[in-house]
Amino acid sequence: MSDITGLTLSQLVHGLRSGDFSSRETVQAYLAQIERLEPTLHAFLTLAAEQALAHADQADRQLAAWRKDEESHIPPLLGVPLAIKDVLCVAGLRCTAGSRILENFVPPFNATAVDRLLESGVIVLGKTNTDEFAMGSSTENSGYGPTHNPWNTERVPGGSSGGSAAAVAAYMAPAALGSDTGGSIRQPAAFCGISGIKPTYGRVSRYGLIAYGSSLDCVGSFARLVSDVALIYSLIAGQDEQDATSMDYPLAQANLDEVDLAGLRIGIPDEYFIAGIQPEVEAGVREAIKTLQSLGAGVERISLPHTEYALPVYYLIAPAEASANLARFDGIRYGPRSAAQNMWDIFRHTRGERFGAEVKRRIMLGTYALSAGYYDAYYGQAQKVRTLIKRDFEQAFEKVDVIAAPVAPTTAFPFGQHSDDPLAMYLEDIFTLPANLAGVPGLTFPVGFDTQGLPVGMQLMGPHFREDILFKAGHAYQQVTDWHNTMPPIVENSLNQK
Ligand code: GLN
C-alpha cells in the first residue's frame, strides 16, 4: 500500500482494475498521508474520510463486478480519490469559500465540474483551503488560517487555491480541482512544484462555483503530471445548460504520444521578462524554453504591448464584479445572521463581523468603481483596456502557437511578506492576470528550483479552446525532464516513516 500515493492517475486506474489494490486501500493510503502531514500543512478545511471510505467500498463492488465482465461499462476513474477546492459545491459537504460568513453552509447540490467527476467514478477526499472567496495569492486571507508550502513550511503555497496545490504536492491527493480568476491555479501550482491548467473562459461550467469575478472565473485541475491535469480537464470540460457562459465547442484531444514538437512556434513576450523578476525564475523559464526547442519547437520574440495595464484593469474589474457577487451574503438571503435591531444593522454586523479585511477592501473598491459618478472613469475604462489586452493575444496568436512566460515574478515568498501591503501582493499576479482578462488558457508546470530549493514554474498560454497544444507541449517537456517527480523533503520523510 505504501506506494499508492506515488502513482499517477492512469497507474491508479490500472491498479484498481487489475485488482492490485482496492479503492478502499487507495483511499486509506491518501487518508494516512493526510493524517501525517495535515497538522503541518493545513491544506484541508473539511475532510470526508468516512464518506470517502463508504464510496470506496461501493467502487470496489463495482470493480469486482466489472472484472467478471470486462466488456461492461465502467466509469473512467472509478475508485480514484480527489480533493476539491472549497469554492466548489459538493452536496452534503460544508462549503466555506474560506470565509467565516459561510462557516455553516452545506450545499444541497453539486457543482457541475464535481458532478462530472462523480459520474466518472471519482471519490471526494475533502475540501481544500483557499483565500477568502478566492481573493488572494497566498492563502493568508483564508478565514481559517493559511496553508503551508510542502517545500518549505515557512513559505506560502501560493493562492488562492493553495490548499489544492499543497495537497497534491504533498501526495495527499493524486489530483485536485481549483479555480482561477487571476492566477489562482497557475501560481500555487508553480509555488508547490506541480502542474495545473486554467482552461479557456467558458470551457468548464461554473455552475456551483461560488462566484468571485464572473467574467474571469474558470474551474481547472491540478496534478503532478501534465497528462493527469489533461485527463481531469477532459472529464470536466464541455457545455452545461446550467451555465450560460459555458460554450459548445469541440474538445480537441491532445496527442500525448508525440514527444516531437517540430512545427510548434513559441512566442516569448518581451513584457514578461522585466526588471525585478527573480533571476532564478527567469533562468529556469529560459532553460525550459531551450528544452522545448531541443524537442523541435521554434522560438520567436513577440510583444503584448498592453501587458502593463493588466494589473490596474484586473483590480478594477475583479473587485467590481466581486462587490456585486458578494452582496447576497447579508445575513438574510445567505449566511448566518448577527443579532441587531433593524435591517441595516443586520447587514452591517453580519458583514462587518464575518468578512475578512481583504474582502472588505475589495467590496469597497468595487462599489466605488461602479458608482454613478465614477463608472465611466474606472469600470468603463477598464473594460475598454481589457479589449486591447485581448487583441494583443489575438494578434500574437496569428504568429505563434503558444506563448511562454514565467508564472510569477518570484518563487514562494515567506508568510507575512506582503500582508501589510496589498499592492505588493497584487504585483505577484502580473504574469497570470492577462490570460484571465483575455479568456485564453494557461498551463503551468515545474521547470526547476531556486537556490533555496523552492520550485520554479513556467506558463504556456494558448489561443482560445486550444488547451490541447498546451498539454502536448507540457507533456513532451515532462517526458525529457524529471522536476515533476521530485518530492518535497517532508513528503519523502513522511513516506519513509511508514
Ligand atoms: N490573486 C488574484 C486575486 O487576488 C487572483 C485570485 C484568483 O485567481 N482567484 O484576485
Short mmCIF file of C-alpha atoms and ligand atoms in Angstrom, two decimals:
data_model
loop_
_atom_site.label_atom_id
_atom_site.label_comp_id
_atom_site.label_asym_id
_atom_site.label_seq_id
_atom_site.Cartn_x
_atom_site.Cartn_y
_atom_site.Cartn_z
CA MET A 1 0.00 0.00 0.00
CA SER A 2 2.92 2.31 0.66
CA ASP A 3 3.39 3.16 -3.00
CA ILE A 4 -0.18 4.04 -3.87
CA THR A 5 0.18 7.77 -3.19
CA GLY A 6 3.07 7.96 -5.63
CA LEU A 7 1.04 6.67 -8.58
CA THR A 8 -0.30 8.70 -11.48
CA LEU A 9 -3.99 8.67 -12.32
CA SER A 10 -3.60 6.16 -15.11
CA GLN A 11 -1.49 3.91 -12.87
CA LEU A 12 -4.19 4.15 -10.18
CA VAL A 13 -6.87 3.24 -12.69
CA HIS A 14 -4.79 0.33 -13.94
CA GLY A 15 -4.04 -0.96 -10.43
CA LEU A 16 -7.68 -0.71 -9.36
CA ARG A 17 -8.96 -2.51 -12.42
CA SER A 18 -6.44 -5.29 -12.28
CA GLY A 19 -7.08 -5.73 -8.57
CA ASP A 20 -3.52 -4.92 -7.45
CA PHE A 21 -5.13 -2.82 -4.73
CA SER A 22 -8.66 -1.85 -3.82
CA SER A 23 -10.32 1.54 -3.80
CA ARG A 24 -10.57 1.24 -0.01
CA GLU A 25 -6.80 0.73 0.20
CA THR A 26 -6.29 3.67 -2.11
CA VAL A 27 -8.48 5.99 -0.06
CA GLN A 28 -6.85 4.72 3.14
CA ALA A 29 -3.39 5.43 1.72
CA TYR A 30 -4.29 9.05 0.98
CA LEU A 31 -6.09 9.47 4.32
CA ALA A 32 -3.00 8.15 6.09
CA GLN A 33 -0.83 10.66 4.24
CA ILE A 34 -3.30 13.41 5.17
CA GLU A 35 -3.10 12.31 8.80
CA ARG A 36 0.71 12.52 8.70
CA LEU A 37 1.06 15.92 7.04
CA GLU A 38 -2.19 17.82 7.55
CA PRO A 39 -1.20 19.04 11.06
CA THR A 40 1.86 20.70 9.49
CA LEU A 41 0.35 21.90 6.21
CA HIS A 42 -3.35 22.62 6.85
CA ALA A 43 -4.34 22.00 3.24
CA PHE A 44 -7.92 20.96 4.04
CA LEU A 45 -10.90 22.79 5.52
CA THR A 46 -13.19 19.75 5.60
CA LEU A 47 -12.30 16.08 5.40
CA ALA A 48 -14.79 13.49 4.19
CA ALA A 49 -12.97 10.40 5.48
CA GLU A 50 -15.91 8.17 6.40
CA GLN A 51 -17.93 9.06 3.35
CA ALA A 52 -14.89 8.51 1.12
CA LEU A 53 -14.36 5.03 2.59
CA ALA A 54 -18.03 4.16 2.09
CA HIS A 55 -17.81 5.31 -1.53
CA ALA A 56 -14.62 3.30 -1.94
CA ASP A 57 -16.44 0.13 -0.82
CA GLN A 58 -19.14 0.82 -3.40
CA ALA A 59 -16.47 1.32 -6.06
CA ASP A 60 -14.79 -1.94 -5.03
CA ARG A 61 -18.05 -3.81 -5.54
CA GLN A 62 -18.45 -2.20 -8.97
CA LEU A 63 -14.86 -3.05 -9.86
CA ALA A 64 -15.36 -6.68 -8.82
CA ALA A 65 -18.48 -6.91 -10.98
CA TRP A 66 -16.62 -5.36 -13.90
CA ARG A 67 -13.79 -7.87 -13.59
CA LYS A 68 -16.31 -10.62 -14.25
CA ASP A 69 -17.48 -8.85 -17.41
CA GLU A 70 -14.79 -6.57 -18.76
CA GLU A 71 -16.98 -5.61 -21.69
CA SER A 72 -19.43 -3.85 -19.36
CA HIS A 73 -19.41 -0.10 -18.83
CA ILE A 74 -17.00 1.25 -16.23
CA PRO A 75 -16.58 4.93 -15.33
CA PRO A 76 -13.08 6.12 -16.34
CA LEU A 77 -11.82 6.98 -12.84
CA LEU A 78 -13.84 4.50 -10.79
CA GLY A 79 -12.48 4.36 -7.24
CA VAL A 80 -9.92 7.20 -7.61
CA PRO A 81 -9.92 9.82 -4.81
CA LEU A 82 -9.55 13.57 -5.44
CA ALA A 83 -9.52 16.84 -3.49
CA ILE A 84 -11.84 19.78 -4.28
CA LYS A 85 -11.19 23.46 -3.59
CA ASP A 86 -13.67 24.78 -1.06
CA VAL A 87 -15.30 27.18 -3.51
CA LEU A 88 -16.95 24.33 -5.44
CA CYS A 89 -20.13 22.83 -4.05
CA VAL A 90 -20.21 19.15 -3.16
CA ALA A 91 -23.67 18.09 -1.98
CA GLY A 92 -23.73 17.37 1.73
CA LEU A 93 -20.22 18.67 2.43
CA ARG A 94 -19.66 22.03 4.09
CA CYS A 95 -18.56 24.70 1.60
CA THR A 96 -16.97 27.80 3.16
CA ALA A 97 -15.13 29.55 0.30
CA GLY A 98 -12.55 30.22 3.01
CA SER A 99 -14.96 32.64 4.65
CA ARG A 100 -16.46 32.78 8.12
CA ILE A 101 -19.66 34.02 6.54
CA LEU A 102 -20.19 30.55 5.04
CA GLU A 103 -19.00 28.66 8.11
CA ASN A 104 -22.13 26.51 8.22
CA PHE A 105 -23.13 26.35 4.58
CA VAL A 106 -23.87 22.81 3.41
CA PRO A 107 -24.88 22.90 -0.25
CA PRO A 108 -27.70 20.57 -1.32
CA PHE A 109 -26.27 20.17 -4.83
CA ASN A 110 -23.03 19.54 -6.72
CA ALA A 111 -21.11 21.95 -8.90
CA THR A 112 -21.23 20.67 -12.47
CA ALA A 113 -17.48 20.04 -12.55
CA VAL A 114 -17.84 17.97 -9.36
CA ASP A 115 -20.87 16.16 -10.75
CA ARG A 116 -18.97 15.18 -13.86
CA LEU A 117 -16.11 13.81 -11.76
CA LEU A 118 -18.51 11.84 -9.57
CA GLU A 119 -20.09 10.39 -12.71
CA SER A 120 -16.56 9.45 -13.75
CA GLY A 121 -16.22 7.39 -10.56
CA VAL A 122 -14.17 9.86 -8.51
CA ILE A 123 -14.31 9.85 -4.70
CA VAL A 124 -14.09 13.17 -2.86
CA LEU A 125 -11.48 13.14 -0.06
CA GLY A 126 -12.22 16.62 1.23
CA LYS A 127 -12.41 20.34 0.58
CA THR A 128 -9.21 22.35 0.36
CA ASN A 129 -8.18 25.67 1.84
CA THR A 130 -8.43 28.91 -0.10
CA ASP A 131 -8.09 32.63 0.35
CA GLU A 132 -11.48 34.02 1.35
CA PHE A 133 -13.74 33.99 -1.74
CA ALA A 134 -10.59 33.18 -3.75
CA MET A 135 -9.21 36.68 -3.17
CA GLY A 136 -5.50 36.42 -2.64
CA SER A 137 -2.22 34.93 -3.75
CA SER A 138 -1.04 33.12 -0.62
CA THR A 139 -3.99 31.57 1.37
CA GLU A 140 -3.15 34.08 4.10
CA ASN A 141 -6.60 35.59 3.52
CA SER A 142 -8.36 32.35 4.46
CA GLY A 143 -10.75 32.81 7.39
CA TYR A 144 -9.42 29.50 8.75
CA GLY A 145 -5.65 30.09 8.82
CA PRO A 146 -3.16 29.66 5.98
CA THR A 147 -1.87 26.55 4.25
CA HIS A 148 1.89 25.90 4.39
CA ASN A 149 4.07 25.14 1.40
CA PRO A 150 5.26 21.49 1.48
CA TRP A 151 8.67 22.57 0.11
CA ASN A 152 9.25 24.96 2.98
CA THR A 153 6.64 25.34 5.67
CA GLU A 154 7.72 28.92 6.42
CA ARG A 155 6.58 29.86 2.93
CA VAL A 156 3.15 30.36 1.41
CA PRO A 157 1.82 27.74 -1.02
CA GLY A 158 0.51 30.48 -3.31
CA GLY A 159 -3.15 31.21 -3.73
CA SER A 160 -5.93 31.30 -3.80
CA SER A 161 -6.07 27.53 -4.49
CA GLY A 162 -3.12 26.95 -2.13
CA GLY A 163 -4.84 24.07 -0.32
CA SER A 164 -5.39 22.08 -3.52
CA ALA A 165 -1.82 22.70 -4.71
CA ALA A 166 -0.26 21.78 -1.36
CA ALA A 167 -2.43 18.64 -1.08
CA VAL A 168 -1.25 17.38 -4.47
CA ALA A 169 2.39 18.37 -3.87
CA ALA A 170 2.30 16.55 -0.51
CA TYR A 171 0.85 13.36 -2.03
CA MET A 172 -2.35 13.82 -0.02
CA ALA A 173 -4.37 13.58 -3.25
CA PRO A 174 -3.41 12.45 -6.76
CA ALA A 175 -5.16 15.46 -8.32
CA ALA A 176 -7.44 18.30 -7.29
CA LEU A 177 -9.84 20.91 -8.63
CA GLY A 178 -9.22 24.61 -8.23
CA SER A 179 -10.47 27.90 -9.62
CA ASP A 180 -8.51 30.61 -11.40
CA THR A 181 -9.80 34.18 -11.65
CA GLY A 182 -6.43 35.88 -11.97
CA GLY A 183 -3.89 33.13 -11.42
CA SER A 184 -5.25 31.03 -8.56
CA ILE A 185 -4.46 27.71 -10.22
CA ARG A 186 -1.26 28.58 -12.06
CA GLN A 187 0.54 30.48 -9.30
CA PRO A 188 0.01 27.93 -6.47
CA ALA A 189 0.91 25.12 -8.89
CA ALA A 190 4.19 26.95 -9.60
CA PHE A 191 4.86 27.66 -5.90
CA CYS A 192 4.25 24.00 -5.00
CA GLY A 193 6.12 22.44 -7.94
CA ILE A 194 3.15 20.77 -9.64
CA SER A 195 1.15 21.19 -12.87
CA GLY A 196 -2.16 22.99 -13.34
CA ILE A 197 -4.46 24.28 -16.06
CA LYS A 198 -6.60 27.38 -16.21
CA PRO A 199 -8.89 26.49 -19.11
CA THR A 200 -10.35 28.88 -21.69
CA TYR A 201 -13.11 31.03 -20.19
CA GLY A 202 -16.35 29.18 -20.90
CA ARG A 203 -14.73 25.78 -21.35
CA VAL A 204 -15.69 24.38 -17.95
CA SER A 205 -19.04 25.08 -16.32
CA ARG A 206 -19.00 27.35 -13.31
CA TYR A 207 -22.35 26.20 -12.01
CA GLY A 208 -21.86 25.55 -8.30
CA LEU A 209 -18.64 27.57 -8.12
CA ILE A 210 -19.02 30.34 -5.54
CA ALA A 211 -18.63 33.40 -7.76
CA TYR A 212 -15.77 35.86 -7.40
CA GLY A 213 -15.29 37.74 -10.70
CA SER A 214 -17.87 36.29 -13.05
CA SER A 215 -16.27 37.43 -16.31
CA LEU A 216 -12.92 35.92 -15.22
CA ASP A 217 -13.63 32.80 -13.11
CA CYS A 218 -12.51 29.43 -14.51
CA VAL A 219 -12.54 25.94 -12.98
CA GLY A 220 -9.46 23.79 -13.65
CA SER A 221 -7.31 20.96 -12.38
CA PHE A 222 -4.04 20.25 -10.56
CA ALA A 223 -1.84 17.14 -10.63
CA ARG A 224 1.86 16.37 -10.59
CA LEU A 225 1.83 15.40 -14.28
CA VAL A 226 0.52 17.43 -17.19
CA SER A 227 -1.06 14.26 -18.59
CA ASP A 228 -3.11 13.85 -15.39
CA VAL A 229 -4.13 17.52 -15.45
CA ALA A 230 -5.29 16.94 -19.04
CA LEU A 231 -7.24 13.84 -18.06
CA ILE A 232 -9.23 15.64 -15.33
CA TYR A 233 -9.75 18.60 -17.64
CA SER A 234 -11.20 16.36 -20.37
CA LEU A 235 -13.74 14.98 -17.88
CA ILE A 236 -14.99 18.36 -16.61
CA ALA A 237 -14.90 20.34 -19.89
CA GLY A 238 -17.93 20.97 -22.07
CA GLN A 239 -21.14 22.88 -22.26
CA ASP A 240 -23.61 22.88 -19.40
CA GLU A 241 -27.12 24.23 -19.61
CA GLN A 242 -26.81 25.48 -16.03
CA ASP A 243 -24.07 27.94 -17.02
CA ALA A 244 -24.97 30.24 -19.89
CA THR A 245 -21.32 31.25 -20.36
CA SER A 246 -20.22 27.66 -20.98
CA MET A 247 -19.54 27.03 -24.64
CA ASP A 248 -20.43 24.24 -27.02
CA TYR A 249 -17.08 23.91 -28.71
CA PRO A 250 -15.46 20.65 -29.76
CA LEU A 251 -12.83 19.32 -27.39
CA ALA A 252 -9.54 18.97 -29.25
CA GLN A 253 -7.86 15.82 -27.94
CA ALA A 254 -4.22 16.36 -27.09
CA ASN A 255 -1.92 13.87 -28.76
CA LEU A 256 0.22 12.90 -25.81
CA ASP A 257 2.07 10.10 -27.57
CA GLU A 258 4.04 12.59 -29.62
CA VAL A 259 7.14 13.97 -27.99
CA ASP A 260 8.15 15.68 -31.22
CA LEU A 261 7.36 19.39 -31.14
CA ALA A 262 8.52 20.12 -34.68
CA GLY A 263 6.49 22.95 -36.18
CA LEU A 264 5.39 24.38 -32.81
CA ARG A 265 6.01 28.13 -32.74
CA ILE A 266 6.67 29.53 -29.26
CA GLY A 267 6.39 33.27 -28.68
CA ILE A 268 8.49 34.91 -25.96
CA PRO A 269 6.84 38.19 -24.93
CA ASP A 270 9.29 40.97 -24.07
CA GLU A 271 6.87 42.34 -21.48
CA TYR A 272 7.13 39.20 -19.33
CA PHE A 273 10.88 39.29 -18.86
CA ILE A 274 11.26 42.53 -16.97
CA ALA A 275 13.44 44.04 -14.27
CA GLY A 276 12.51 42.88 -10.79
CA ILE A 277 11.83 39.26 -11.67
CA GLN A 278 13.82 36.84 -9.51
CA PRO A 279 16.87 35.83 -11.62
CA GLU A 280 16.41 32.09 -10.97
CA VAL A 281 12.82 32.29 -12.18
CA GLU A 282 13.89 33.88 -15.42
CA ALA A 283 16.79 31.44 -15.82
CA GLY A 284 14.53 28.45 -15.17
CA VAL A 285 11.97 29.56 -17.72
CA ARG A 286 14.60 30.33 -20.35
CA GLU A 287 16.23 26.94 -19.80
CA ALA A 288 12.84 25.23 -20.18
CA ILE A 289 12.27 27.07 -23.46
CA LYS A 290 15.60 25.67 -24.68
CA THR A 291 14.41 22.18 -23.77
CA LEU A 292 11.23 22.74 -25.78
CA GLN A 293 13.44 23.91 -28.66
CA SER A 294 15.50 20.74 -28.40
CA LEU A 295 12.24 18.84 -28.95
CA GLY A 296 11.74 20.66 -32.24
CA ALA A 297 9.85 23.84 -31.30
CA GLY A 298 10.79 27.16 -32.87
CA VAL A 299 11.06 30.34 -30.82
CA GLU A 300 10.46 33.98 -31.64
CA ARG A 301 10.24 37.24 -29.72
CA ILE A 302 6.80 38.80 -29.60
CA SER A 303 5.17 41.78 -27.95
CA LEU A 304 1.99 42.03 -25.90
CA PRO A 305 2.13 45.81 -25.63
CA HIS A 306 -0.76 46.38 -23.19
CA THR A 307 0.54 43.95 -20.56
CA GLU A 308 1.41 46.75 -18.13
CA TYR A 309 -2.29 47.68 -17.86
CA ALA A 310 -3.42 44.18 -16.88
CA LEU A 311 -2.88 44.77 -13.17
CA PRO A 312 -4.89 48.00 -12.80
CA VAL A 313 -7.58 46.69 -15.18
CA TYR A 314 -7.95 43.42 -13.27
CA TYR A 315 -8.00 45.15 -9.89
CA LEU A 316 -10.93 47.26 -11.05
CA ILE A 317 -12.94 44.60 -12.88
CA ALA A 318 -12.48 41.75 -10.37
CA PRO A 319 -13.43 43.81 -7.27
CA ALA A 320 -16.34 45.41 -9.17
CA GLU A 321 -17.77 42.02 -10.03
CA ALA A 322 -16.97 40.70 -6.56
CA SER A 323 -18.84 43.57 -4.91
CA ALA A 324 -21.96 42.57 -6.85
CA ASN A 325 -21.48 38.83 -6.25
CA LEU A 326 -20.93 39.26 -2.51
CA ALA A 327 -23.96 41.49 -1.93
CA ARG A 328 -26.07 38.39 -1.28
CA PHE A 329 -24.12 37.47 1.86
CA ASP A 330 -26.03 39.76 4.17
CA GLY A 331 -27.41 37.54 6.91
CA ILE A 332 -30.86 37.50 5.32
CA ARG A 333 -30.51 35.88 1.94
CA TYR A 334 -27.34 33.91 2.74
CA GLY A 335 -25.15 33.25 5.73
CA PRO A 336 -25.53 33.37 9.49
CA ARG A 337 -27.22 36.45 10.94
CA SER A 338 -25.80 38.73 13.60
CA ALA A 339 -28.37 39.93 16.14
CA ALA A 340 -29.40 43.54 15.55
CA GLN A 341 -32.39 45.90 15.86
CA ASN A 342 -33.03 46.68 12.23
CA MET A 343 -32.19 45.54 8.71
CA TRP A 344 -29.28 47.91 8.17
CA ASP A 345 -27.67 46.85 11.42
CA ILE A 346 -28.14 43.19 10.48
CA PHE A 347 -26.25 43.88 7.25
CA ARG A 348 -23.60 45.92 8.99
CA HIS A 349 -22.91 43.45 11.77
CA THR A 350 -23.20 40.28 9.70
CA ARG A 351 -20.85 41.54 7.01
CA GLY A 352 -18.64 43.55 9.34
CA GLU A 353 -18.00 40.66 11.70
CA ARG A 354 -17.62 37.86 9.20
CA PHE A 355 -15.88 39.19 6.10
CA GLY A 356 -12.10 39.47 6.34
CA ALA A 357 -10.11 42.65 5.65
CA GLU A 358 -9.21 41.84 2.04
CA VAL A 359 -12.79 41.02 1.10
CA LYS A 360 -13.99 44.27 2.65
CA ARG A 361 -11.28 46.20 0.83
CA ARG A 362 -12.38 44.76 -2.50
CA ILE A 363 -16.07 45.33 -1.87
CA MET A 364 -15.30 48.99 -1.18
CA LEU A 365 -13.02 49.29 -4.20
CA GLY A 366 -15.55 47.60 -6.46
CA THR A 367 -18.53 49.55 -5.20
CA TYR A 368 -16.60 52.77 -5.72
CA ALA A 369 -15.55 51.82 -9.27
CA LEU A 370 -19.17 51.03 -10.14
CA SER A 371 -20.78 54.06 -8.50
CA ALA A 372 -22.65 56.51 -10.74
CA GLY A 373 -20.08 59.29 -10.86
CA TYR A 374 -17.08 57.03 -11.38
CA TYR A 375 -18.35 54.19 -13.55
CA ASP A 376 -17.11 55.66 -16.84
CA ALA A 377 -13.77 56.72 -15.45
CA TYR A 378 -12.97 53.37 -13.82
CA TYR A 379 -15.06 50.34 -14.70
CA GLY A 380 -15.98 51.51 -18.21
CA GLN A 381 -12.41 52.49 -18.98
CA ALA A 382 -11.08 49.21 -17.60
CA GLN A 383 -13.40 47.27 -19.92
CA LYS A 384 -12.05 49.17 -22.91
CA VAL A 385 -8.44 48.49 -22.00
CA ARG A 386 -9.38 44.85 -21.40
CA THR A 387 -10.34 44.66 -25.07
CA LEU A 388 -6.89 45.96 -26.03
CA ILE A 389 -5.26 43.26 -23.89
CA LYS A 390 -7.40 40.62 -25.58
CA ARG A 391 -6.41 41.97 -29.00
CA ASP A 392 -2.71 41.71 -28.06
CA PHE A 393 -3.23 37.97 -27.65
CA GLU A 394 -5.26 37.60 -30.84
CA GLN A 395 -2.52 39.33 -32.80
CA ALA A 396 0.21 37.27 -31.16
CA PHE A 397 -1.58 34.02 -31.96
CA GLU A 398 -1.58 34.93 -35.65
CA LYS A 399 2.19 34.48 -35.47
CA VAL A 400 2.79 31.84 -32.80
CA ASP A 401 1.02 28.76 -31.41
CA VAL A 402 1.83 29.27 -27.73
CA ILE A 403 3.28 31.97 -25.53
CA ALA A 404 5.89 31.03 -22.93
CA ALA A 405 6.29 33.10 -19.78
CA PRO A 406 7.04 32.95 -16.07
CA VAL A 407 4.06 32.29 -13.77
CA ALA A 408 5.02 34.72 -11.02
CA PRO A 409 7.93 37.11 -10.58
CA THR A 410 9.24 35.14 -7.57
CA THR A 411 9.19 31.70 -6.03
CA ALA A 412 7.09 31.08 -2.89
CA PHE A 413 7.50 34.01 -0.50
CA PRO A 414 7.62 33.91 3.32
CA PHE A 415 4.43 34.35 5.36
CA GLY A 416 3.77 37.98 6.17
CA GLN A 417 5.97 39.37 3.41
CA HIS A 418 3.11 41.16 1.68
CA SER A 419 0.48 41.11 4.43
CA ASP A 420 0.67 44.81 5.22
CA ASP A 421 0.95 45.92 1.63
CA PRO A 422 -1.94 44.83 -0.61
CA LEU A 423 -0.35 46.43 -3.68
CA ALA A 424 2.83 44.36 -3.26
CA MET A 425 0.62 41.26 -3.03
CA TYR A 426 -1.26 42.25 -6.21
CA LEU A 427 2.08 42.57 -8.04
CA GLU A 428 2.57 38.82 -7.58
CA ASP A 429 -0.20 38.38 -10.17
CA ILE A 430 1.22 40.42 -13.04
CA PHE A 431 2.01 37.44 -15.28
CA THR A 432 -1.19 35.49 -14.65
CA LEU A 433 -3.89 38.19 -14.88
CA PRO A 434 -3.64 38.84 -18.66
CA ALA A 435 -4.81 35.29 -19.57
CA ASN A 436 -7.96 35.78 -17.48
CA LEU A 437 -8.66 39.20 -18.97
CA ALA A 438 -8.27 37.73 -22.47
CA GLY A 439 -10.04 34.47 -21.61
CA VAL A 440 -7.20 32.32 -23.01
CA PRO A 441 -5.99 29.07 -21.40
CA GLY A 442 -2.78 28.82 -19.37
CA LEU A 443 -0.84 25.74 -18.29
CA THR A 444 1.77 25.71 -15.52
CA PHE A 445 4.36 23.01 -14.93
CA PRO A 446 7.57 22.80 -12.87
CA VAL A 447 10.88 23.66 -14.58
CA GLY A 448 13.42 23.74 -11.76
CA PHE A 449 14.32 25.06 -8.31
CA ASP A 450 15.81 28.25 -6.94
CA THR A 451 18.91 28.23 -4.71
CA GLN A 452 16.70 27.77 -1.65
CA GLY A 453 15.14 24.62 -3.03
CA LEU A 454 11.82 26.25 -3.91
CA PRO A 455 10.12 25.21 -7.15
CA VAL A 456 10.14 27.40 -10.26
CA GLY A 457 7.22 27.06 -12.68
CA MET A 458 6.63 28.15 -16.22
CA GLN A 459 3.46 29.08 -18.01
CA LEU A 460 2.32 28.34 -21.55
CA MET A 461 -0.65 30.32 -22.84
CA GLY A 462 -2.57 29.33 -25.96
CA PRO A 463 -5.39 30.50 -28.21
CA HIS A 464 -8.99 30.11 -27.02
CA PHE A 465 -10.01 26.44 -26.79
CA ARG A 466 -6.53 25.15 -27.69
CA GLU A 467 -5.67 23.54 -24.36
CA ASP A 468 -4.58 20.54 -26.45
CA ILE A 469 -1.49 22.39 -27.73
CA LEU A 470 -0.50 23.35 -24.18
CA PHE A 471 -0.93 19.79 -22.93
CA LYS A 472 1.09 18.37 -25.79
CA ALA A 473 4.00 20.75 -25.19
CA GLY A 474 3.89 20.37 -21.38
CA HIS A 475 3.68 16.60 -21.59
CA ALA A 476 6.55 16.43 -24.08
CA TYR A 477 8.62 18.56 -21.69
CA GLN A 478 7.88 16.13 -18.84
CA GLN A 479 8.98 13.19 -20.96
CA VAL A 480 12.52 14.56 -21.01
CA THR A 481 12.72 16.19 -17.56
CA ASP A 482 12.23 14.99 -14.01
CA TRP A 483 11.14 18.04 -11.99
CA HIS A 484 7.59 16.70 -11.65
CA ASN A 485 8.94 13.58 -9.91
CA THR A 486 10.97 15.43 -7.30
CA MET A 487 9.41 15.09 -3.86
CA PRO A 488 9.38 17.76 -1.15
CA PRO A 489 11.67 16.59 1.70
CA ILE A 490 8.89 16.48 4.31
CA VAL A 491 6.90 14.27 1.97
CA GLU A 492 9.83 11.95 1.49
CA ASN A 493 10.30 11.74 5.27
CA SER A 494 6.60 11.16 5.87
CA LEU A 495 6.58 8.29 3.40
CA ASN A 496 9.71 6.77 4.98
CA GLN A 497 8.13 6.90 8.43
CA LYS A 498 5.50 4.38 7.49
N1 GLN B 1 -4.52 36.77 -6.72
C1 GLN B 1 -5.61 37.21 -7.53
C2 GLN B 1 -6.63 37.91 -6.68
O1 GLN B 1 -6.39 38.03 -5.54
C3 GLN B 1 -6.21 36.06 -8.27
C4 GLN B 1 -7.06 35.18 -7.42
C5 GLN B 1 -7.78 34.11 -8.19
O2 GLN B 1 -7.37 33.74 -9.29
N2 GLN B 1 -8.87 33.65 -7.62
O3 GLN B 1 -7.66 38.31 -7.11
#
